[in-house]
mmCIF file of C-alpha atoms (C1' of nucleotides) in Angstrom:
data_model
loop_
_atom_site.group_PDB
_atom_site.id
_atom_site.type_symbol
_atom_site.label_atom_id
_atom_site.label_comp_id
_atom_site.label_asym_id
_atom_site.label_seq_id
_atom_site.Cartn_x
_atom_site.Cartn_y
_atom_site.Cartn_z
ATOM 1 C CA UNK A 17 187.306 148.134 194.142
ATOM 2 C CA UNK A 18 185.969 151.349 192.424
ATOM 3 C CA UNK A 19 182.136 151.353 192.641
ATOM 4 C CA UNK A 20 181.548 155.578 191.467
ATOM 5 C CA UNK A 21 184.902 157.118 190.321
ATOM 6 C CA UNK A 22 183.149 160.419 190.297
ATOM 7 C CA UNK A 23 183.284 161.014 193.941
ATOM 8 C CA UNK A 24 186.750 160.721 193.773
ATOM 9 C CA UNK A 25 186.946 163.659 191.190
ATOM 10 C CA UNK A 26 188.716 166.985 192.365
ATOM 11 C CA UNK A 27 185.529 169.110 191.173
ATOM 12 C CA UNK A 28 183.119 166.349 192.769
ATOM 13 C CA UNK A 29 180.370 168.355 195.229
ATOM 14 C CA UNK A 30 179.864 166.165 197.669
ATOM 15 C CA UNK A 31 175.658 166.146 199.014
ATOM 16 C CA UNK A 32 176.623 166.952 202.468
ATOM 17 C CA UNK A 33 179.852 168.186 203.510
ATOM 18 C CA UNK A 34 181.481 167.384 206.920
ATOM 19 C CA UNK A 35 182.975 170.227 209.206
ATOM 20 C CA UNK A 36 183.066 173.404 207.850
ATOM 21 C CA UNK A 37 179.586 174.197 209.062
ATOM 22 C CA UNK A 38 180.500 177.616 210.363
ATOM 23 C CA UNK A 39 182.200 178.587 207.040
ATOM 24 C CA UNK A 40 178.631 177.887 204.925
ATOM 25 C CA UNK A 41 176.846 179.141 207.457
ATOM 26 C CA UNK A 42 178.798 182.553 206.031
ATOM 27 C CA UNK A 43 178.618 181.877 202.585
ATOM 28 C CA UNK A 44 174.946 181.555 202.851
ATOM 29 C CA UNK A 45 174.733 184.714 205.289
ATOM 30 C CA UNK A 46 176.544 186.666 202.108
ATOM 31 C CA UNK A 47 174.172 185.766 199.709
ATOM 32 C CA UNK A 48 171.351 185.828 201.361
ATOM 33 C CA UNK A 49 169.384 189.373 200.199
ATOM 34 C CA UNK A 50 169.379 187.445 197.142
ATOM 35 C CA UNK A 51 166.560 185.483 198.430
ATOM 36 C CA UNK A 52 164.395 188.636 198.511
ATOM 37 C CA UNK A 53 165.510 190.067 194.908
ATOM 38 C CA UNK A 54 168.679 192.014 196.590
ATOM 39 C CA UNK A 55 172.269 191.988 195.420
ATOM 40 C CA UNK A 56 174.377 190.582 197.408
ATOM 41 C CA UNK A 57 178.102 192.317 198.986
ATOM 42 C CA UNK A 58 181.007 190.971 197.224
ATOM 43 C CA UNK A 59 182.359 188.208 199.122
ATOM 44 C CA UNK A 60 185.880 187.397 199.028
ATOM 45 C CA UNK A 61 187.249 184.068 200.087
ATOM 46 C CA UNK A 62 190.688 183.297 201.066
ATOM 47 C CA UNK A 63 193.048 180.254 202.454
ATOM 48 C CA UNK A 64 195.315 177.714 201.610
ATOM 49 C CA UNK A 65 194.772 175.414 198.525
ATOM 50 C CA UNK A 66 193.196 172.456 199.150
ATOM 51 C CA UNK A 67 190.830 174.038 202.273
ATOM 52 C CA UNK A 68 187.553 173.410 200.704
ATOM 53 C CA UNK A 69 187.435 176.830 199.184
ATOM 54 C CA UNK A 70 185.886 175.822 195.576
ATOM 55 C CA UNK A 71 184.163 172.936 196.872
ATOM 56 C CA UNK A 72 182.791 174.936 200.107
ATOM 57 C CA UNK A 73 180.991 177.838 197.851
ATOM 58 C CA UNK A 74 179.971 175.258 195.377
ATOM 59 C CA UNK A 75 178.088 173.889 198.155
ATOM 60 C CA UNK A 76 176.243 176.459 199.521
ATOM 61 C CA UNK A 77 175.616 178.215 196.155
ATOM 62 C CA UNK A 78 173.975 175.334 194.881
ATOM 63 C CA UNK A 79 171.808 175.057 197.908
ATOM 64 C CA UNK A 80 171.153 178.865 197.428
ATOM 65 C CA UNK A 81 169.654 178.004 193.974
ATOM 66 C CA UNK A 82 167.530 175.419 195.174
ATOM 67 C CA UNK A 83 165.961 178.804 197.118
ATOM 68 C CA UNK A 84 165.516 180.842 194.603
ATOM 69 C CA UNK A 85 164.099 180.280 191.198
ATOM 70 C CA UNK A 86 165.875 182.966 188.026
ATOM 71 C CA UNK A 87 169.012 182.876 189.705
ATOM 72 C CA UNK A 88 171.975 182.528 187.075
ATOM 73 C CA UNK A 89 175.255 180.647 188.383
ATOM 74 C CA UNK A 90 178.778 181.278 186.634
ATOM 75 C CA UNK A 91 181.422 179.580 187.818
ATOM 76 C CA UNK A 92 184.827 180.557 186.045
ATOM 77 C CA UNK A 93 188.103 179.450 186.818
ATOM 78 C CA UNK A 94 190.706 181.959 186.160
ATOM 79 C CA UNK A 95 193.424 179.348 185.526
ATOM 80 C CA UNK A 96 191.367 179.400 182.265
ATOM 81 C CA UNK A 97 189.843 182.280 181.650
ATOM 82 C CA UNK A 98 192.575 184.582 182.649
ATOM 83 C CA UNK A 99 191.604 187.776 180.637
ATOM 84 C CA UNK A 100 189.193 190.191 180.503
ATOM 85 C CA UNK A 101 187.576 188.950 177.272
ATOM 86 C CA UNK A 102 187.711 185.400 178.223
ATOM 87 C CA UNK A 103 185.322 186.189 181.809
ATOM 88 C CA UNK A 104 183.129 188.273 179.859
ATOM 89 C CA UNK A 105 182.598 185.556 177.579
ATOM 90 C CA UNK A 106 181.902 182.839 180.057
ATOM 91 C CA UNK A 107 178.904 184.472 181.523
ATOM 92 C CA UNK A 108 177.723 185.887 178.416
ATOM 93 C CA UNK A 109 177.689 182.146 177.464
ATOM 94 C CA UNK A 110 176.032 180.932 180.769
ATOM 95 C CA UNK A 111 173.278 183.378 179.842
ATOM 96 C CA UNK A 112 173.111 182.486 176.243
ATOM 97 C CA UNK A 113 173.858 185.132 174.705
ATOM 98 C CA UNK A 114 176.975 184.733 172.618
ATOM 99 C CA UNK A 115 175.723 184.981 169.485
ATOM 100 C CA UNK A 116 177.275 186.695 166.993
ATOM 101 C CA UNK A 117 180.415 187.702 169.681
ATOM 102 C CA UNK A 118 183.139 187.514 167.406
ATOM 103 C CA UNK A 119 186.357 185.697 169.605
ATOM 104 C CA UNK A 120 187.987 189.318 169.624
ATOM 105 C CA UNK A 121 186.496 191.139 167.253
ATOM 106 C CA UNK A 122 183.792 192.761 170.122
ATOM 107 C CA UNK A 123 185.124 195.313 171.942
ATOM 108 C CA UNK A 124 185.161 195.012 175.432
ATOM 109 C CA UNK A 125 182.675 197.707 176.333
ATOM 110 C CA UNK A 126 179.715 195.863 173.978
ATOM 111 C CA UNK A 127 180.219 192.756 176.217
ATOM 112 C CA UNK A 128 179.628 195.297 179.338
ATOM 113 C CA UNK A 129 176.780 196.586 177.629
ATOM 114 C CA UNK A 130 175.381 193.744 176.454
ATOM 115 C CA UNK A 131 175.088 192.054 180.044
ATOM 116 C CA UNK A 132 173.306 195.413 181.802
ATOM 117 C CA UNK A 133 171.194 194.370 178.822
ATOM 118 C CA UNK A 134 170.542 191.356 180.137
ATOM 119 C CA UNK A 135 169.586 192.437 183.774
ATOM 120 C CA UNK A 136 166.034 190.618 183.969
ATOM 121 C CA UNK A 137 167.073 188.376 186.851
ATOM 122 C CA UNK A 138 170.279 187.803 189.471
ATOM 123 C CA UNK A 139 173.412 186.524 188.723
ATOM 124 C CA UNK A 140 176.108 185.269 191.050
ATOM 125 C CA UNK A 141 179.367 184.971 189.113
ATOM 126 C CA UNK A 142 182.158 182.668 191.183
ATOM 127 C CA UNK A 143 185.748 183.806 190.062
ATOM 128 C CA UNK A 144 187.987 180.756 191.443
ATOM 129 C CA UNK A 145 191.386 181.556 191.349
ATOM 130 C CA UNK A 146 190.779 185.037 190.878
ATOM 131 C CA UNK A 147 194.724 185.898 191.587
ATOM 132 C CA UNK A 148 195.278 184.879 188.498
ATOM 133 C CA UNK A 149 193.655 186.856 186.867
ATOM 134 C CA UNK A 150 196.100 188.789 184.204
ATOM 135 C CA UNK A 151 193.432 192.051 184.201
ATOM 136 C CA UNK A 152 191.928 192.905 187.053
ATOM 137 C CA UNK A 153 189.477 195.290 184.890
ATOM 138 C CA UNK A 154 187.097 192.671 184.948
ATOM 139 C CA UNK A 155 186.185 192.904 188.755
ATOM 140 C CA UNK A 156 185.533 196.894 188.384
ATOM 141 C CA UNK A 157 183.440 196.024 185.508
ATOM 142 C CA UNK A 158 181.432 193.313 187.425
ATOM 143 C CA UNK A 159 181.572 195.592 190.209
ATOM 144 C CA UNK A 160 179.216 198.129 188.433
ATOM 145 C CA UNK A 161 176.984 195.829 187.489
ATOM 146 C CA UNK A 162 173.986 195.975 190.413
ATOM 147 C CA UNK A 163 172.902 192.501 189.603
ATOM 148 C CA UNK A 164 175.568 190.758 189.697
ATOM 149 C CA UNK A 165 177.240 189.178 192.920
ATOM 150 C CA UNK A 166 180.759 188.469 193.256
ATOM 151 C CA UNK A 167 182.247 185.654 194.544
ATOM 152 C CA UNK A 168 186.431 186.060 194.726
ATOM 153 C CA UNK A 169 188.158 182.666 195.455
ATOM 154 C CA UNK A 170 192.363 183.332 196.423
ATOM 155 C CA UNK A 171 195.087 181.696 197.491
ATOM 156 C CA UNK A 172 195.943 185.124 199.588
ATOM 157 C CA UNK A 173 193.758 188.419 200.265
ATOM 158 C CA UNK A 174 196.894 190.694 200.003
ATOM 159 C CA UNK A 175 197.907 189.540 196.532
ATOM 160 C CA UNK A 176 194.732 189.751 195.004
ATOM 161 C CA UNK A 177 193.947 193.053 196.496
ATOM 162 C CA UNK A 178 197.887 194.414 195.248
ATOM 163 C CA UNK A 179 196.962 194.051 192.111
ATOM 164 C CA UNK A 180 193.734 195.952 191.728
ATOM 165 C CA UNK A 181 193.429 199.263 191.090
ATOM 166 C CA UNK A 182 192.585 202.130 193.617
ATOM 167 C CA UNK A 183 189.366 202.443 192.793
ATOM 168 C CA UNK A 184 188.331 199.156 193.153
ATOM 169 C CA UNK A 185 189.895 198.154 196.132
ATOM 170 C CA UNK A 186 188.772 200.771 198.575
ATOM 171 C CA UNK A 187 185.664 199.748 197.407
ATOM 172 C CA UNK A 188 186.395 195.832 197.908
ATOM 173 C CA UNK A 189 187.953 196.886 201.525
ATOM 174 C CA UNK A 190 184.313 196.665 202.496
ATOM 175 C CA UNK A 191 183.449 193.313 200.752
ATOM 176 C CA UNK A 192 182.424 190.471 202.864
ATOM 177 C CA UNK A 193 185.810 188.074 204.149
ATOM 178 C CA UNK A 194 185.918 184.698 204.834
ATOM 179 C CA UNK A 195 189.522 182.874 205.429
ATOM 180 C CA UNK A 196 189.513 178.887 205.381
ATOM 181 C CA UNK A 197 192.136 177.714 207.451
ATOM 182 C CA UNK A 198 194.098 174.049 206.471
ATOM 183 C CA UNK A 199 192.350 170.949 207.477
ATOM 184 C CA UNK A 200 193.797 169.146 210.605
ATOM 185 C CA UNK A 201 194.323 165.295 210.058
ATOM 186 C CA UNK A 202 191.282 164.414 211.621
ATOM 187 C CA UNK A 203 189.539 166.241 209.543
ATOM 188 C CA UNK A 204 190.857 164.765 206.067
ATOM 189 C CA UNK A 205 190.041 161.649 207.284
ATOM 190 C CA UNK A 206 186.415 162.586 208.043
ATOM 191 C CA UNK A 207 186.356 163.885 204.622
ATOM 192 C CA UNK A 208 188.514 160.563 202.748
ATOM 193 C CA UNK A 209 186.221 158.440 204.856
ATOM 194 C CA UNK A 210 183.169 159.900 203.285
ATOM 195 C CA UNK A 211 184.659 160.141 199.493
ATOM 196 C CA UNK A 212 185.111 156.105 200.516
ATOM 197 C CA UNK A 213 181.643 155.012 201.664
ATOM 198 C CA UNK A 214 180.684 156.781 199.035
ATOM 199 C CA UNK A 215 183.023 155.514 195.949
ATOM 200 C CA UNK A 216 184.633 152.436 196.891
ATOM 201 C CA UNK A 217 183.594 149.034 198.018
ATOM 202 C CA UNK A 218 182.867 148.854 201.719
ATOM 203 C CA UNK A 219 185.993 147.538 203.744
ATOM 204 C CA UNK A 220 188.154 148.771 201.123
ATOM 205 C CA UNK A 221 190.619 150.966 203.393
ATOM 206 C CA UNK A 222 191.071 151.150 207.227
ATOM 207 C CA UNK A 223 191.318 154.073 209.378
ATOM 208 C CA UNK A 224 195.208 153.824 209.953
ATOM 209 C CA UNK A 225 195.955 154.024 206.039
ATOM 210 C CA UNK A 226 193.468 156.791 205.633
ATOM 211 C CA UNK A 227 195.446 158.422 208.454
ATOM 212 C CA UNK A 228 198.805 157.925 206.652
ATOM 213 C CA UNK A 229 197.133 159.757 203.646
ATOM 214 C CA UNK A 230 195.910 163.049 205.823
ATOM 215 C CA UNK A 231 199.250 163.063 207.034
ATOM 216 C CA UNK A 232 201.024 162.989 203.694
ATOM 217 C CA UNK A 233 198.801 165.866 202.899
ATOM 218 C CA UNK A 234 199.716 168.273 205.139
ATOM 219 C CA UNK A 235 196.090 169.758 205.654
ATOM 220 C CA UNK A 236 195.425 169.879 201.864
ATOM 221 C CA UNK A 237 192.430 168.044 200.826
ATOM 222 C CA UNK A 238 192.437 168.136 197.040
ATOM 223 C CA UNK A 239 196.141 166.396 197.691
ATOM 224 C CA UNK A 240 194.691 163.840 199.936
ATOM 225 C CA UNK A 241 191.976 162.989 197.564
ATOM 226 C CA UNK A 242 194.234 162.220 194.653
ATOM 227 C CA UNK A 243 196.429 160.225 196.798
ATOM 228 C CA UNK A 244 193.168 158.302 197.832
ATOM 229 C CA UNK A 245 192.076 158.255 193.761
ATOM 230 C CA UNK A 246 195.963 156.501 192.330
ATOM 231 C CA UNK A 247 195.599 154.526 195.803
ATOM 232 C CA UNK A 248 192.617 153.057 194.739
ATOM 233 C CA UNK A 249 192.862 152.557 190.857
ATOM 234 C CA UNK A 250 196.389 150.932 191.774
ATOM 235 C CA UNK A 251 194.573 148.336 194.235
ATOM 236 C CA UNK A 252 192.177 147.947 191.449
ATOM 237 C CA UNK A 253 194.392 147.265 188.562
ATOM 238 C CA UNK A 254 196.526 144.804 190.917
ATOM 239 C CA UNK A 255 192.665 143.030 191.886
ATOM 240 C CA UNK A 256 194.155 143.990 195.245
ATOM 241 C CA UNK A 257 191.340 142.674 197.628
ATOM 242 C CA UNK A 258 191.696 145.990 199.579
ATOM 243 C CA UNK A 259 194.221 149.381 199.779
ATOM 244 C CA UNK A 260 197.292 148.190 201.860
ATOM 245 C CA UNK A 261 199.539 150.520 203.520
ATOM 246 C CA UNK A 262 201.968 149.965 200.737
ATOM 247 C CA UNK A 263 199.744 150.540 198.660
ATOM 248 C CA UNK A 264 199.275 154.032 200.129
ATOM 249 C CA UNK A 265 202.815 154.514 200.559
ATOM 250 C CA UNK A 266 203.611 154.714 196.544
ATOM 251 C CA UNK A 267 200.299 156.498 195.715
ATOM 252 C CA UNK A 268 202.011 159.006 198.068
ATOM 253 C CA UNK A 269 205.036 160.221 195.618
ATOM 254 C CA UNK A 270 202.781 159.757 192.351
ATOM 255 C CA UNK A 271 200.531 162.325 193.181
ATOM 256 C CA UNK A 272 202.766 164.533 194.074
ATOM 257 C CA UNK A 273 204.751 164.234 191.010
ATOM 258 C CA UNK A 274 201.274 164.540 188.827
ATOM 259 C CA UNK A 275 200.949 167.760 190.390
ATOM 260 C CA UNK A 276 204.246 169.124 190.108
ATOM 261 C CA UNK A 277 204.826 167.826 186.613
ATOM 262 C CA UNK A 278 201.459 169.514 185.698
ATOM 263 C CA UNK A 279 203.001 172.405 186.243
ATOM 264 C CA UNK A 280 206.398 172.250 185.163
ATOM 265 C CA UNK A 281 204.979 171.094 181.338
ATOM 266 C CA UNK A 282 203.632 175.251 181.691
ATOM 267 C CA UNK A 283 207.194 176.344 181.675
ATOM 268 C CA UNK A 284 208.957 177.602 178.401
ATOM 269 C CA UNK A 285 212.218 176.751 177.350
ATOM 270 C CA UNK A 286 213.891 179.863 178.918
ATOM 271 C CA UNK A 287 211.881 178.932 182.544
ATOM 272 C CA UNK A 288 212.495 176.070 182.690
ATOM 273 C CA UNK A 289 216.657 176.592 182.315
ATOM 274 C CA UNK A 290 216.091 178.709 185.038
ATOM 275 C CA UNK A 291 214.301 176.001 186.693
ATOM 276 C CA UNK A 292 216.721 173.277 186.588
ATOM 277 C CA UNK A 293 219.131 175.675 187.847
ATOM 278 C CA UNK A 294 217.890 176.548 190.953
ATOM 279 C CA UNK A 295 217.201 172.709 191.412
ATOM 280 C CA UNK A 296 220.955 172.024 190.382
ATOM 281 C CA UNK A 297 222.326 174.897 192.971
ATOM 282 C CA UNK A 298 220.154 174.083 195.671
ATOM 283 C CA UNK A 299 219.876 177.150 196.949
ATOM 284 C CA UNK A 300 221.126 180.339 194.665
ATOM 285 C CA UNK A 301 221.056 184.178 195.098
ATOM 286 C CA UNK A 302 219.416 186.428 192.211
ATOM 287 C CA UNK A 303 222.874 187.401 190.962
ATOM 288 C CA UNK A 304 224.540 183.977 190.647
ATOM 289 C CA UNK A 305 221.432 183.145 189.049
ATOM 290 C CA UNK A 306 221.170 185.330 186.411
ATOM 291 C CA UNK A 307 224.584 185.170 185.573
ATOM 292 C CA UNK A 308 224.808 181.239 185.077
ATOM 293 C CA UNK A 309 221.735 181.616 183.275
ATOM 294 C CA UNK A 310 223.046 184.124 180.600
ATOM 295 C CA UNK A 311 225.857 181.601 179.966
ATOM 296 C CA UNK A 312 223.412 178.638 179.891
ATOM 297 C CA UNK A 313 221.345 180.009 176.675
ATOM 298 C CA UNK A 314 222.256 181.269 173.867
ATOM 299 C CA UNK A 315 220.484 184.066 173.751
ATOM 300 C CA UNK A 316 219.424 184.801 177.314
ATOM 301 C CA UNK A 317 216.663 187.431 178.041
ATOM 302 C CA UNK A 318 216.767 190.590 180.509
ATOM 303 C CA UNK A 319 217.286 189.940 183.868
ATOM 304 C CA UNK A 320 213.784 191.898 184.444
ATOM 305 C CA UNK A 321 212.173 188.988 182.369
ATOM 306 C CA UNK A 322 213.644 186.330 184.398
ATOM 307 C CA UNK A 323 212.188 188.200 187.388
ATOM 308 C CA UNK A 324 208.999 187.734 185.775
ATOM 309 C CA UNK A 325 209.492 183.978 185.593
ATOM 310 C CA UNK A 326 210.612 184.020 189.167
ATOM 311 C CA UNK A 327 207.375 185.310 189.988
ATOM 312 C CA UNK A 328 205.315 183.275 188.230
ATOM 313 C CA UNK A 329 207.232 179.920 189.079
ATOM 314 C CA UNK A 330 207.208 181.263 192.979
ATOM 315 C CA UNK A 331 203.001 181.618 191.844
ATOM 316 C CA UNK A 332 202.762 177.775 190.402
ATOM 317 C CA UNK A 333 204.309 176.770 193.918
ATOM 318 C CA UNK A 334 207.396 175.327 192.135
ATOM 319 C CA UNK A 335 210.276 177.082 194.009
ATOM 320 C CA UNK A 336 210.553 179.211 196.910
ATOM 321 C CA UNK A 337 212.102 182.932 197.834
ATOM 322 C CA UNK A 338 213.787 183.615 200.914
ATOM 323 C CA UNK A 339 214.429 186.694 202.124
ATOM 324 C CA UNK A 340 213.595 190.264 200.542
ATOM 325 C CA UNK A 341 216.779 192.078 199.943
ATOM 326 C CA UNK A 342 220.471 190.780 200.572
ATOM 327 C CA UNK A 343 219.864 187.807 201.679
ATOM 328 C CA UNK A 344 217.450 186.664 199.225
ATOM 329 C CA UNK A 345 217.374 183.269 198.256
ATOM 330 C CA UNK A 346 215.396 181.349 195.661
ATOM 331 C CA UNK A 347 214.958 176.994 196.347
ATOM 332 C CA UNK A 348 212.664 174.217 195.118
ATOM 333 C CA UNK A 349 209.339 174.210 196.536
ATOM 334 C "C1'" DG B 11 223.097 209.593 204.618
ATOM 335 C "C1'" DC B 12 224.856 206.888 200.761
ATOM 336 C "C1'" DT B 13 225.385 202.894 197.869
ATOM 337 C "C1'" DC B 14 224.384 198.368 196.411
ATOM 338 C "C1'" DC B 15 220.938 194.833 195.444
ATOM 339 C "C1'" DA B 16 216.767 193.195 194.557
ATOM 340 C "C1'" DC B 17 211.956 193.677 193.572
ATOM 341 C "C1'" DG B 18 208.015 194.608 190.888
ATOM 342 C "C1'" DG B 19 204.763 198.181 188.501
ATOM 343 C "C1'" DG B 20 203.930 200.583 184.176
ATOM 344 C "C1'" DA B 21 204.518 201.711 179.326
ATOM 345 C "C1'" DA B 22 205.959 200.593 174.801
ATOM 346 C "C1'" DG B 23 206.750 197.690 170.909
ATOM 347 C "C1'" DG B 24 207.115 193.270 168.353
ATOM 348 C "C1'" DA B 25 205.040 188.846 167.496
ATOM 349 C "C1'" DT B 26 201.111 186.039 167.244
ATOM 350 C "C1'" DA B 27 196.512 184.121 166.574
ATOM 351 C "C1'" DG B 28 192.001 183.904 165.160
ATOM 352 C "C1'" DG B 29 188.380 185.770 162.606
ATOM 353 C "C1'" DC B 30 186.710 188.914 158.966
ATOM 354 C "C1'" DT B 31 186.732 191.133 154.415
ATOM 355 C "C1'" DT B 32 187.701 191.249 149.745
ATOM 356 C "C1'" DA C 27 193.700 182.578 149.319
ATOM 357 C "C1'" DA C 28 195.639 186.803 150.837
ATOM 358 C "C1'" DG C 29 195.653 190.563 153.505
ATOM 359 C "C1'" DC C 30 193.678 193.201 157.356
ATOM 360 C "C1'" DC C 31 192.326 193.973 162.164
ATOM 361 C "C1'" DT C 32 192.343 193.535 166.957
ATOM 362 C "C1'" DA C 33 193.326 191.815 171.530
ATOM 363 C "C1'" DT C 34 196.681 189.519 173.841
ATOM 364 C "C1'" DC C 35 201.148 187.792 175.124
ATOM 365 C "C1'" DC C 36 205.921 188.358 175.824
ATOM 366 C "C1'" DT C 37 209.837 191.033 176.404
ATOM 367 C "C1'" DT C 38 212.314 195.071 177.332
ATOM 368 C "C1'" DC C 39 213.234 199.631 179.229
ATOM 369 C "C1'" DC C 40 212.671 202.813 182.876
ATOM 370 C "C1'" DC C 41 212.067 203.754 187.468
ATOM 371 C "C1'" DG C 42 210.553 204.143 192.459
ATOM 372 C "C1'" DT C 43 210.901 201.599 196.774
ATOM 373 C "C1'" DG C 44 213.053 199.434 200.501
ATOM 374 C "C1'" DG C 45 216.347 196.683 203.171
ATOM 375 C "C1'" DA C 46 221.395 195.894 204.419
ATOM 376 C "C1'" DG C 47 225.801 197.363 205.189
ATOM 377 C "C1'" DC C 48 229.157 201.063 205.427
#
DNA sequence: GCTCCACGGGAAGGATAGGCTT
DNA sequence: AAGCCTATCCTTCCCGTGGAGC
């Protein structure tokens, strides 16, 4: 059934993408000066998760560097490498030159130093996830640096920019934008069609249950392509002689739950209390909340913390917030 | 206009972890 | 091995903002 299981990896780059044509088009506008030993504007790049973003600038960076010899590429996911030290340290590594950085032992400002040091040739540094970024000191400090080309990947352009400081975002208010919209069905099926050709045997789905799965995934293709991956190692282990609707069908709620349980095991003990009851209530205000949470542990923390966690869960997509002052309502996802 | 809720930013302080020095 | 150092994480306190209802 499975002939290359890498092309049904989330961080597979696919050779040629399909649709989407306009947004590379962009990408590659952006960075173009580079071709001619110029940095590039900052380019920041918003939409929904699972609209090509990663995959998209992947793309057209690599065919960038294909252009252009002494061109350094850093990708860095932020999930990851959330702080200041942690960035600095990726690209320092992609460069080679780590040595003798001491895990936190070097101050900040040496790291800085040490990559204007290091200014021989371009560098385009790909922040995915860049909301979640804990200190947004990092994109001043990449800011300064004149060879180095941003790339901002977000889930939302307002969110990212709220948490910058003054300086940098009336700076950034000039940056190059590019929004990715959702895919429409037709589209995820162009795209699970391809990831098929290209990983599975041929004839092993049909049209109508690759249509069930772009449905299922509400316009999100990273969704879709997990469905399609449990899909097909479930037709595999069952020596199924193709994917069957039913098939399809349970891959449906599995990868669903692998996502959502990926993120629940994040929660601490206190979140997830919190957690389980908003799921119990339903639907809860902040008040009733906090108060059955106090009585739920024994020693509950301020209601400012759990505020925090609200935040953060609302972040990880696991429950919802309705309404901003009095009628404000927090529900599962 | 006033009060009640709710939200979220910022600062401060304790706890923690990893690496270094002795 | 023990103690020190530093950055970071978590939590708390304080507070300004803003909507809803009176």
């Amino acid at each position: 059934m499975i002939e290359d299981a890498r092309v049904l990896r989330d961080d597979f780059i696919p050779a040629e993408v399909v649709h989407r044509d306009p947004e590379i088009q962009h990408i590659s506008r952006v960075l173009s000066p580079l071709t001619e030993g110029q940095p590039a504007e900052t380019l920041i790049v918003t939409g929904p998760s699972g609209a090509g973003k990663t995959c998209l600038t992947q793309f057209a960076v690599d065919r960038l560097k294909q252009e252009v010899l002494d061109l350094h590429i850093h990708y860095i996911n932020c999930w990851q490498n959330y702080s200041r030290f942690r960035v600095l340290y990726r690209i320092l590594e992609g460069l080679g030159k780590t040595v003798d950085i001491h895990r936190q032992s070097t101050p900040h400002d040496e790291l800085i130093e040490r990559l204007q040091t290091y200014s021989d040739s371009h560098s385009v540094v790909i922040l995915d996830e860049a909301d979640q970024l804990q200190d947004t000191a990092i994109l001043y400090d990449l800011h300064q640096l004149p060879h180095i080309s941003m790339i901002l990947i977000a889930n939302r352009e307002a969110e990212l920019l709220a948490r910058v400081d003054e300086r940098l975002s009336s700076r950034l208010v000039g940056s190059e934008r590019l929004e990715f919209s959702r895919y429409s069905d037709d589209e995820l099926v162009a795209i699970l069609r391809k990831r098929a050709e290209a990983g599975l045997v041929s004839g092993a789905i049909r049209t109508q249950e690759l249509e069930t799965i772009a449905e299922a995934s509400a316009g999100d293709a990273r969704a879709a392509i997990s469905i399609l991956r449990n899909a097909a190692r479930t037709a595999q282990f069952e020596q199924a002689e193709r994917i069957t609707s039913s098939i399809v069908s349970d891959s449906i709620p599995d990868a669903r739950q692998e996502i959502h349980q990926k993120n629940l095991d994040r929660l601490t003990p206190d979140q997830r209390v919190v957690y389980e009851i908003i799921e119990e209530a339903g639907e809860i205000t902040p008040s009733q909340l906090y108060q059955q949470y106090s009585t739920e542990v024994d020693d509950p923390k301020t209601d400012r913390t759990v505020r925090n966690y609200l935040s953060k869960m609302t972040r990880y997509n696991l429950i919802a917030a309705e309404g901003t002052s009095h009628d404000r309502r927090y529900k599962l996802a």
